[in-house]
Amino acid sequence: MNQLKTELSANLTMNILSYWSSKMVDNVNSGFYGRIDGNNQVFPNDDKGGILNARILWTYSSAYRVVKDTAYLRLATRAKDYILAHFIDKQYGGAYRSVNSKGEPSDNRKQTYTQSFFIYGLAEYYRATGDNEALAKAKEIFEAFEKYALDRESNGYFEVFTRDWQRTHDRLIGERTINDEKTMNTHLHIMEAYANLYRVWPDKRLADRLKNLVEIFLDKIIDKKSSHLICFLDRKWNSTSTMDSYGHDIEASWLLYEAADLLNDPALLARVKEASIMIADAAAEGLRTDGSMVDEKNTSTGVVRTERSWWPQAETIVGYMNAYELTGNEKYLDNSINCWNYTKNHFVDSKAGGWFTSVSESGVAGSGDKGGFWICPYHNGRMCLEIIERVSSR
């Protein structure tokens, strides 16, 4: 495991973070560029996504907290300052989904998924620096969530709102149908955000809301037969999904345990430990003999999407390391190490820097964007940081 830590430390600092800091800093309009393609060409006039900027904030904040390099603090502060100046809606609260290259709102809708990452990133910045302004903004978004996004009739959280928090039925997560009122993905990242906020603000009401999210996963989102996550659901939590998403399965297996572990509730943690291992075992259906994790399966047709994406590999490495730590079973450690061996040989761009975002079944890297609205240093950067911290604490 020390070898794994050494390799991931190098990949974090000399590949992932160096790529983003050298390519994506917008010195003309401030903040960070909104897109860089597979040929490492930036698009300075493209919109700047809220998810991208919040995840950049989280990544560099966490990197500074763990690695202690002040260069990462400067970039984290740059992200925080830009978010507070351009993304936070000072009139209605919450944050915009995107701004244009000049920092003006281009999509002023309040997407619950996007809001969660602002909480996640701002809480991490406070965790790394003690900056009270960041914590205050994270709390404000939490309060807006609980005021506007909470489904008081059926529990859980709604997906999308207008700027002034009126519900809409816009489809912003996946291939959704009109009946998909709830998504696994949104609830996963609200739970992740609330957990990180609770680390730095152990508020009783926040603890109750975090526990509620953990129980939603245990009781509503984990399929009782397959142990896969149900990706799409109606308002009453009936499945409308026809997909098993292996990357989300393995990601949830460790994020769920992380959240429950903060709550000092032994009975809940015991339930979550059992569920986490069951989810990790279900996700193993997506593992291939080369160590990689495929994307997903259509449960109606049985067709597997065999393209490998960058983020499921990162989550596989963390998720099976977590399963190993919970059980001591070496097969999970092997899954983690084998996936990294595949990833470093296929996804890591050792020439130009950064990671490729897709690899074909035959092992050929795709030419898609390396950074954009959904593509950021969060999954792979977090994976490196998680392994560094986990191995260091042993």
Short mmCIF file of C-alpha atoms in Angstrom, two decimals:
data_model
loop_
_atom_site.label_atom_id
_atom_site.label_comp_id
_atom_site.label_asym_id
_atom_site.label_seq_id
_atom_site.Cartn_x
_atom_site.Cartn_y
_atom_site.Cartn_z
CA MET A 1 0.00 0.00 0.00
CA ASN A 2 2.93 2.34 0.55
CA GLN A 3 3.80 1.95 -3.12
CA LEU A 4 0.23 2.87 -4.03
CA LYS A 5 0.43 5.95 -1.82
CA THR A 6 3.75 6.98 -3.38
CA GLU A 7 2.44 6.64 -6.92
CA LEU A 8 -0.78 8.50 -6.18
CA SER A 9 1.04 11.30 -4.37
CA ALA A 10 3.14 11.81 -7.48
CA ASN A 11 0.13 11.64 -9.77
CA LEU A 12 -1.74 14.17 -7.66
CA THR A 13 0.99 16.79 -7.54
CA MET A 14 2.88 16.26 -10.80
CA ASN A 15 -0.02 15.35 -13.08
CA ILE A 16 -3.51 16.33 -11.91
CA LEU A 17 -2.96 19.52 -9.93
CA SER A 18 -0.09 20.77 -12.06
CA TYR A 19 -2.18 20.30 -15.21
CA TRP A 20 -5.13 22.27 -13.88
CA SER A 21 -3.01 25.03 -12.37
CA SER A 22 -0.96 25.49 -15.54
CA LYS A 23 -3.78 25.21 -18.09
CA MET A 24 -7.03 26.39 -16.54
CA VAL A 25 -6.30 29.63 -14.67
CA ASP A 26 -8.08 32.51 -16.43
CA ASN A 27 -5.77 35.50 -16.08
CA VAL A 28 -7.98 37.71 -18.26
CA ASN A 29 -11.42 37.38 -16.68
CA SER A 30 -10.37 35.86 -13.34
CA GLY A 31 -11.28 32.48 -11.96
CA PHE A 32 -10.81 29.46 -14.20
CA TYR A 33 -11.60 28.67 -17.82
CA GLY A 34 -14.79 26.74 -18.48
CA ARG A 35 -13.42 24.20 -20.92
CA ILE A 36 -10.25 22.53 -22.20
CA ASP A 37 -10.42 19.94 -24.99
CA GLY A 38 -8.59 16.68 -25.53
CA ASN A 39 -5.81 18.50 -27.37
CA ASN A 40 -5.22 20.75 -24.34
CA GLN A 41 -6.75 23.77 -26.07
CA VAL A 42 -8.66 26.10 -23.74
CA PHE A 43 -11.86 27.88 -24.75
CA PRO A 44 -11.70 31.26 -22.99
CA ASN A 45 -15.17 32.36 -24.12
CA ASP A 46 -17.03 29.28 -22.87
CA ASP A 47 -19.37 29.44 -19.89
CA LYS A 48 -17.99 28.59 -16.47
CA GLY A 49 -19.98 25.87 -14.75
CA GLY A 50 -20.88 25.96 -11.10
CA ILE A 51 -20.11 22.27 -10.64
CA LEU A 52 -16.66 22.73 -12.16
CA ASN A 53 -15.80 25.76 -10.03
CA ALA A 54 -17.12 24.27 -6.79
CA ARG A 55 -15.16 21.08 -7.40
CA ILE A 56 -11.99 23.05 -8.17
CA LEU A 57 -12.53 24.82 -4.84
CA TRP A 58 -12.89 21.51 -3.01
CA THR A 59 -9.89 19.92 -4.72
CA TYR A 60 -7.37 22.67 -4.09
CA SER A 61 -8.68 23.27 -0.56
CA SER A 62 -8.29 19.59 0.28
CA ALA A 63 -4.89 19.45 -1.42
CA TYR A 64 -3.69 22.36 0.69
CA ARG A 65 -5.05 20.75 3.86
CA VAL A 66 -3.27 17.45 3.15
CA VAL A 67 -0.12 18.44 1.24
CA LYS A 68 0.43 21.87 2.86
CA ASP A 69 1.65 23.52 -0.35
CA THR A 70 0.74 27.21 -0.29
CA ALA A 71 0.42 27.20 -4.09
CA TYR A 72 -2.71 25.11 -3.60
CA LEU A 73 -4.01 27.57 -1.02
CA ARG A 74 -3.66 30.41 -3.52
CA LEU A 75 -5.68 28.48 -6.11
CA ALA A 76 -8.29 27.46 -3.55
CA THR A 77 -8.65 31.10 -2.49
CA ARG A 78 -8.91 32.14 -6.13
CA ALA A 79 -11.78 29.69 -6.58
CA LYS A 80 -13.50 30.78 -3.37
CA ASP A 81 -13.25 34.47 -4.21
CA TYR A 82 -14.59 33.92 -7.73
CA ILE A 83 -17.51 31.84 -6.48
CA LEU A 84 -18.51 34.41 -3.87
CA ALA A 85 -18.24 37.26 -6.37
CA HIS A 86 -19.95 35.66 -9.38
CA PHE A 87 -21.92 32.51 -8.51
CA ILE A 88 -23.64 33.37 -5.23
CA ASP A 89 -27.08 34.91 -5.79
CA LYS A 90 -27.14 37.82 -3.38
CA GLN A 91 -30.86 38.48 -3.95
CA TYR A 92 -32.48 35.05 -3.71
CA GLY A 93 -29.76 32.96 -2.08
CA GLY A 94 -28.10 29.85 -3.37
CA ALA A 95 -25.83 29.84 -6.40
CA TYR A 96 -26.24 30.01 -10.16
CA ARG A 97 -25.74 26.93 -12.31
CA SER A 98 -23.29 28.73 -14.63
CA VAL A 99 -21.88 32.13 -15.54
CA ASN A 100 -20.44 33.37 -18.83
CA SER A 101 -16.76 34.06 -19.39
CA LYS A 102 -17.22 37.56 -17.96
CA GLY A 103 -18.73 36.22 -14.75
CA GLU A 104 -22.36 37.15 -15.51
CA PRO A 105 -25.14 34.58 -14.89
CA SER A 106 -25.79 32.46 -17.98
CA ASP A 107 -28.00 29.85 -16.28
CA ASN A 108 -29.55 31.25 -13.11
CA ARG A 109 -31.52 28.13 -12.23
CA LYS A 110 -30.98 26.61 -8.81
CA GLN A 111 -30.04 22.98 -9.44
CA THR A 112 -29.90 21.02 -6.20
CA TYR A 113 -26.99 18.91 -7.46
CA THR A 114 -24.94 22.02 -8.23
CA GLN A 115 -25.79 23.69 -4.91
CA SER A 116 -24.52 20.65 -3.03
CA PHE A 117 -21.05 21.08 -4.48
CA PHE A 118 -20.89 24.69 -3.36
CA ILE A 119 -21.58 23.49 0.19
CA TYR A 120 -18.98 20.74 -0.23
CA GLY A 121 -16.28 23.07 -1.53
CA LEU A 122 -16.93 25.97 0.84
CA ALA A 123 -16.93 23.64 3.85
CA GLU A 124 -13.62 22.14 2.71
CA TYR A 125 -12.11 25.61 2.31
CA TYR A 126 -13.14 26.41 5.88
CA ARG A 127 -11.75 23.05 7.03
CA ALA A 128 -8.41 23.90 5.42
CA THR A 129 -8.19 27.58 6.37
CA GLY A 130 -10.69 28.53 9.08
CA ASP A 131 -12.17 31.17 6.76
CA ASN A 132 -15.46 32.20 8.38
CA GLU A 133 -16.91 33.77 5.23
CA ALA A 134 -16.74 30.42 3.42
CA LEU A 135 -18.45 28.64 6.31
CA ALA A 136 -21.17 31.29 6.48
CA LYS A 137 -21.97 30.86 2.77
CA ALA A 138 -22.06 27.08 3.11
CA LYS A 139 -24.54 27.45 5.98
CA GLU A 140 -26.67 29.84 3.92
CA ILE A 141 -26.96 27.33 1.08
CA PHE A 142 -27.83 24.59 3.58
CA GLU A 143 -30.63 26.79 4.94
CA ALA A 144 -31.91 27.45 1.40
CA PHE A 145 -31.93 23.68 0.75
CA GLU A 146 -34.00 23.00 3.80
CA LYS A 147 -36.39 25.88 3.10
CA TYR A 148 -37.00 25.34 -0.62
CA ALA A 149 -35.73 21.96 -1.85
CA LEU A 150 -36.97 19.60 0.86
CA ASP A 151 -39.97 17.46 -0.08
CA ARG A 152 -42.00 17.70 3.12
CA GLU A 153 -44.61 15.28 1.83
CA SER A 154 -42.47 12.34 0.68
CA ASN A 155 -39.01 13.15 2.05
CA GLY A 156 -35.88 13.75 0.02
CA TYR A 157 -35.08 16.73 -2.16
CA PHE A 158 -36.40 18.07 -5.44
CA GLU A 159 -34.08 18.58 -8.37
CA VAL A 160 -34.35 21.98 -10.08
CA PHE A 161 -35.75 25.43 -9.33
CA THR A 162 -35.99 28.81 -10.99
CA ARG A 163 -33.76 31.58 -9.73
CA ASP A 164 -36.34 32.51 -7.08
CA TRP A 165 -36.79 28.87 -5.98
CA GLN A 166 -39.97 27.91 -7.83
CA ARG A 167 -39.97 24.23 -8.78
CA THR A 168 -39.45 23.26 -12.41
CA HIS A 169 -39.33 19.89 -14.14
CA ASP A 170 -36.21 20.61 -16.17
CA ARG A 171 -34.10 17.52 -16.83
CA LEU A 172 -30.51 18.20 -15.84
CA ILE A 173 -29.32 14.81 -14.56
CA GLY A 174 -29.14 11.92 -17.02
CA GLU A 175 -31.76 10.62 -19.42
CA ARG A 176 -34.76 11.29 -17.27
CA THR A 177 -38.47 10.87 -17.89
CA ILE A 178 -41.27 13.18 -16.79
CA ASN A 179 -41.99 10.96 -13.77
CA ASP A 180 -38.47 11.09 -12.34
CA GLU A 181 -38.96 13.42 -9.39
CA LYS A 182 -35.92 12.15 -7.46
CA THR A 183 -32.43 11.02 -8.49
CA MET A 184 -29.90 8.91 -6.64
CA ASN A 185 -27.08 11.12 -7.91
CA THR A 186 -28.46 14.32 -6.41
CA HIS A 187 -29.13 12.69 -3.04
CA LEU A 188 -25.66 11.14 -3.00
CA HIS A 189 -24.02 14.52 -3.38
CA ILE A 190 -26.31 16.28 -0.91
CA MET A 191 -25.31 13.61 1.62
CA GLU A 192 -21.64 14.11 0.73
CA ALA A 193 -21.98 17.88 1.13
CA TYR A 194 -23.88 17.71 4.41
CA ALA A 195 -21.26 15.29 5.78
CA ASN A 196 -18.43 17.68 4.96
CA LEU A 197 -20.34 20.61 6.44
CA TYR A 198 -21.04 18.59 9.58
CA ARG A 199 -17.31 17.98 10.01
CA VAL A 200 -16.76 21.69 10.55
CA TRP A 201 -20.17 22.67 11.94
CA PRO A 202 -21.55 19.94 14.24
CA ASP A 203 -25.05 21.39 14.36
CA LYS A 204 -27.87 19.23 15.76
CA ARG A 205 -30.32 19.98 12.96
CA LEU A 206 -27.65 19.30 10.34
CA ALA A 207 -26.94 15.96 12.04
CA ASP A 208 -30.63 15.08 11.82
CA ARG A 209 -30.76 15.97 8.13
CA LEU A 210 -27.59 13.99 7.41
CA LYS A 211 -28.97 10.96 9.23
CA ASN A 212 -32.16 11.30 7.21
CA LEU A 213 -30.15 11.17 3.97
CA VAL A 214 -28.27 8.06 5.11
CA GLU A 215 -31.59 6.40 5.93
CA ILE A 216 -33.03 7.40 2.55
CA PHE A 217 -30.23 5.42 0.93
CA LEU A 218 -30.72 2.45 3.21
CA ASP A 219 -34.50 2.38 2.88
CA LYS A 220 -35.28 3.85 -0.54
CA ILE A 221 -32.33 4.02 -2.93
CA ILE A 222 -30.49 0.73 -2.40
CA ASP A 223 -32.31 -1.99 -4.32
CA LYS A 224 -33.25 -4.71 -1.82
CA LYS A 225 -32.73 -7.52 -4.34
CA SER A 226 -29.62 -6.51 -6.26
CA SER A 227 -27.88 -4.08 -3.84
CA HIS A 228 -27.32 -1.73 -6.78
CA LEU A 229 -28.47 1.85 -6.41
CA ILE A 230 -31.77 2.84 -7.98
CA CYS A 231 -30.76 5.75 -10.20
CA PHE A 232 -34.14 7.38 -10.89
CA LEU A 233 -37.32 7.40 -8.81
CA ASP A 234 -40.73 9.04 -8.72
CA ARG A 235 -41.84 11.30 -5.90
CA LYS A 236 -43.03 8.34 -3.81
CA TRP A 237 -39.66 6.58 -4.24
CA ASN A 238 -40.84 4.00 -6.75
CA SER A 239 -38.13 3.05 -9.22
CA THR A 240 -38.32 4.47 -12.74
CA SER A 241 -34.77 3.35 -13.49
CA THR A 242 -33.50 0.93 -16.11
CA MET A 243 -29.81 1.31 -15.32
CA ASP A 244 -27.16 -0.05 -12.99
CA SER A 245 -24.38 2.53 -12.68
CA TYR A 246 -21.30 0.74 -11.39
CA GLY A 247 -19.35 3.93 -10.77
CA HIS A 248 -22.10 5.40 -8.63
CA ASP A 249 -22.47 2.11 -6.78
CA ILE A 250 -18.85 1.98 -5.69
CA GLU A 251 -18.75 5.73 -4.99
CA ALA A 252 -21.79 5.47 -2.75
CA SER A 253 -20.34 2.48 -0.92
CA TRP A 254 -17.67 4.65 0.70
CA LEU A 255 -19.48 8.00 0.85
CA LEU A 256 -22.36 6.36 2.71
CA TYR A 257 -20.00 4.92 5.31
CA GLU A 258 -18.15 8.22 5.60
CA ALA A 259 -21.41 10.05 6.35
CA ALA A 260 -22.65 7.52 8.90
CA ASP A 261 -19.27 7.39 10.64
CA LEU A 262 -19.58 11.07 11.54
CA LEU A 263 -22.90 10.69 13.34
CA ASN A 264 -21.84 8.72 16.46
CA ASP A 265 -24.74 6.30 16.02
CA PRO A 266 -23.44 2.70 16.43
CA ALA A 267 -26.67 1.05 15.31
CA LEU A 268 -26.84 3.15 12.15
CA LEU A 269 -23.16 2.59 11.42
CA ALA A 270 -23.59 -1.18 11.71
CA ARG A 271 -26.41 -1.07 9.15
CA VAL A 272 -24.34 1.10 6.85
CA LYS A 273 -21.26 -1.11 7.12
CA GLU A 274 -23.25 -4.12 5.98
CA ALA A 275 -24.87 -2.13 3.18
CA SER A 276 -21.55 -0.65 2.03
CA ILE A 277 -20.02 -4.09 1.53
CA MET A 278 -23.13 -5.34 -0.27
CA ILE A 279 -23.01 -2.35 -2.64
CA ALA A 280 -19.29 -2.87 -3.27
CA ASP A 281 -19.96 -6.52 -4.09
CA ALA A 282 -22.78 -5.55 -6.46
CA ALA A 283 -20.54 -2.99 -8.16
CA ALA A 284 -17.98 -5.73 -8.81
CA GLU A 285 -20.23 -6.90 -11.65
CA GLY A 286 -18.68 -4.01 -13.58
CA LEU A 287 -15.06 -5.02 -12.94
CA ARG A 288 -13.13 -6.52 -15.82
CA THR A 289 -10.12 -8.82 -15.74
CA ASP A 290 -7.81 -5.95 -16.73
CA GLY A 291 -8.73 -4.19 -13.47
CA SER A 292 -10.97 -1.55 -15.01
CA MET A 293 -14.57 -0.68 -14.18
CA VAL A 294 -17.06 -0.35 -17.04
CA ASP A 295 -19.69 2.36 -16.93
CA GLU A 296 -23.17 0.90 -16.67
CA LYS A 297 -25.72 -1.70 -17.73
CA ASN A 298 -29.20 -1.23 -19.16
CA THR A 299 -31.25 -3.53 -16.97
CA SER A 300 -34.06 -3.75 -19.53
CA THR A 301 -31.89 -4.97 -22.40
CA GLY A 302 -28.88 -6.35 -20.55
CA VAL A 303 -26.58 -4.25 -22.73
CA VAL A 304 -23.40 -3.13 -20.96
CA ARG A 305 -21.75 0.16 -21.88
CA THR A 306 -18.19 -1.07 -22.02
CA GLU A 307 -16.43 2.26 -22.49
CA ARG A 308 -14.33 3.13 -19.47
CA SER A 309 -14.76 6.63 -18.03
CA TRP A 310 -12.22 8.35 -15.82
CA TRP A 311 -14.39 8.92 -12.78
CA PRO A 312 -15.56 5.32 -12.12
CA GLN A 313 -11.91 4.25 -12.07
CA ALA A 314 -11.14 6.84 -9.40
CA GLU A 315 -14.14 5.83 -7.30
CA THR A 316 -13.29 2.14 -7.72
CA ILE A 317 -9.84 2.70 -6.25
CA VAL A 318 -11.26 4.48 -3.18
CA GLY A 319 -14.34 2.30 -2.80
CA TYR A 320 -12.51 -1.00 -2.68
CA MET A 321 -9.83 0.42 -0.40
CA ASN A 322 -12.68 1.36 1.93
CA ALA A 323 -14.16 -2.14 1.64
CA TYR A 324 -10.74 -3.60 2.48
CA GLU A 325 -10.46 -1.39 5.55
CA LEU A 326 -13.93 -2.45 6.72
CA THR A 327 -13.39 -6.19 6.23
CA GLY A 328 -9.68 -6.97 5.96
CA ASN A 329 -10.51 -9.03 2.87
CA GLU A 330 -7.54 -8.90 0.49
CA LYS A 331 -9.74 -9.24 -2.60
CA TYR A 332 -10.94 -5.68 -2.12
CA LEU A 333 -7.38 -4.38 -1.82
CA ASP A 334 -6.54 -6.26 -5.02
CA ASN A 335 -9.49 -4.61 -6.77
CA SER A 336 -8.22 -1.19 -5.72
CA ILE A 337 -4.61 -1.77 -6.76
CA ASN A 338 -5.55 -3.50 -10.01
CA CYS A 339 -7.79 -0.61 -11.01
CA TRP A 340 -4.99 1.87 -10.34
CA ASN A 341 -2.61 -0.21 -12.45
CA TYR A 342 -5.09 -0.07 -15.32
CA THR A 343 -5.73 3.63 -14.78
CA LYS A 344 -2.10 4.73 -14.73
CA ASN A 345 -1.46 2.86 -17.97
CA HIS A 346 -4.56 4.02 -19.85
CA PHE A 347 -6.03 7.21 -18.36
CA VAL A 348 -3.03 9.18 -17.15
CA ASP A 349 -1.65 11.39 -19.93
CA SER A 350 2.04 11.22 -19.08
CA LYS A 351 3.00 13.45 -22.01
CA ALA A 352 0.64 16.44 -21.86
CA GLY A 353 -0.64 16.03 -18.30
CA GLY A 354 -4.07 15.44 -16.87
CA TRP A 355 -6.23 12.39 -17.45
CA PHE A 356 -8.03 11.24 -20.55
CA THR A 357 -11.74 11.06 -19.82
CA SER A 358 -12.55 7.86 -21.69
CA VAL A 359 -10.87 4.67 -22.88
CA SER A 360 -12.37 2.16 -25.30
CA GLU A 361 -12.74 -1.51 -24.48
CA SER A 362 -9.65 -2.16 -26.59
CA GLY A 363 -7.63 0.31 -24.51
CA VAL A 364 -7.56 3.33 -26.83
CA ALA A 365 -7.86 6.72 -25.12
CA GLY A 366 -10.66 8.98 -26.33
CA SER A 367 -10.19 12.53 -27.57
CA GLY A 368 -12.92 14.14 -25.47
CA ASP A 369 -12.55 17.24 -23.32
CA LYS A 370 -10.20 17.02 -20.35
CA GLY A 371 -12.05 19.73 -18.47
CA GLY A 372 -15.51 21.24 -18.65
CA PHE A 373 -18.93 21.56 -17.07
CA TRP A 374 -18.80 18.02 -15.62
CA ILE A 375 -15.10 17.24 -15.99
CA CYS A 376 -12.83 18.45 -13.21
CA PRO A 377 -10.00 17.39 -10.87
CA TYR A 378 -12.42 16.25 -8.16
CA HIS A 379 -12.86 12.50 -8.72
CA ASN A 380 -9.24 11.73 -9.51
CA GLY A 381 -7.79 14.35 -7.17
CA ARG A 382 -9.99 13.17 -4.32
CA MET A 383 -9.03 9.57 -4.98
CA CYS A 384 -5.35 10.43 -4.57
CA LEU A 385 -6.02 12.44 -1.42
CA GLU A 386 -8.20 9.71 0.10
CA ILE A 387 -5.56 7.03 -0.43
CA ILE A 388 -2.79 9.29 0.89
CA GLU A 389 -4.76 9.96 4.08
CA ARG A 390 -5.95 6.39 4.55
CA VAL A 391 -2.52 4.81 4.11
CA SER A 392 -0.84 7.49 6.22
CA SER A 393 -3.24 6.83 9.11
CA ARG A 394 -2.58 3.08 9.24
#
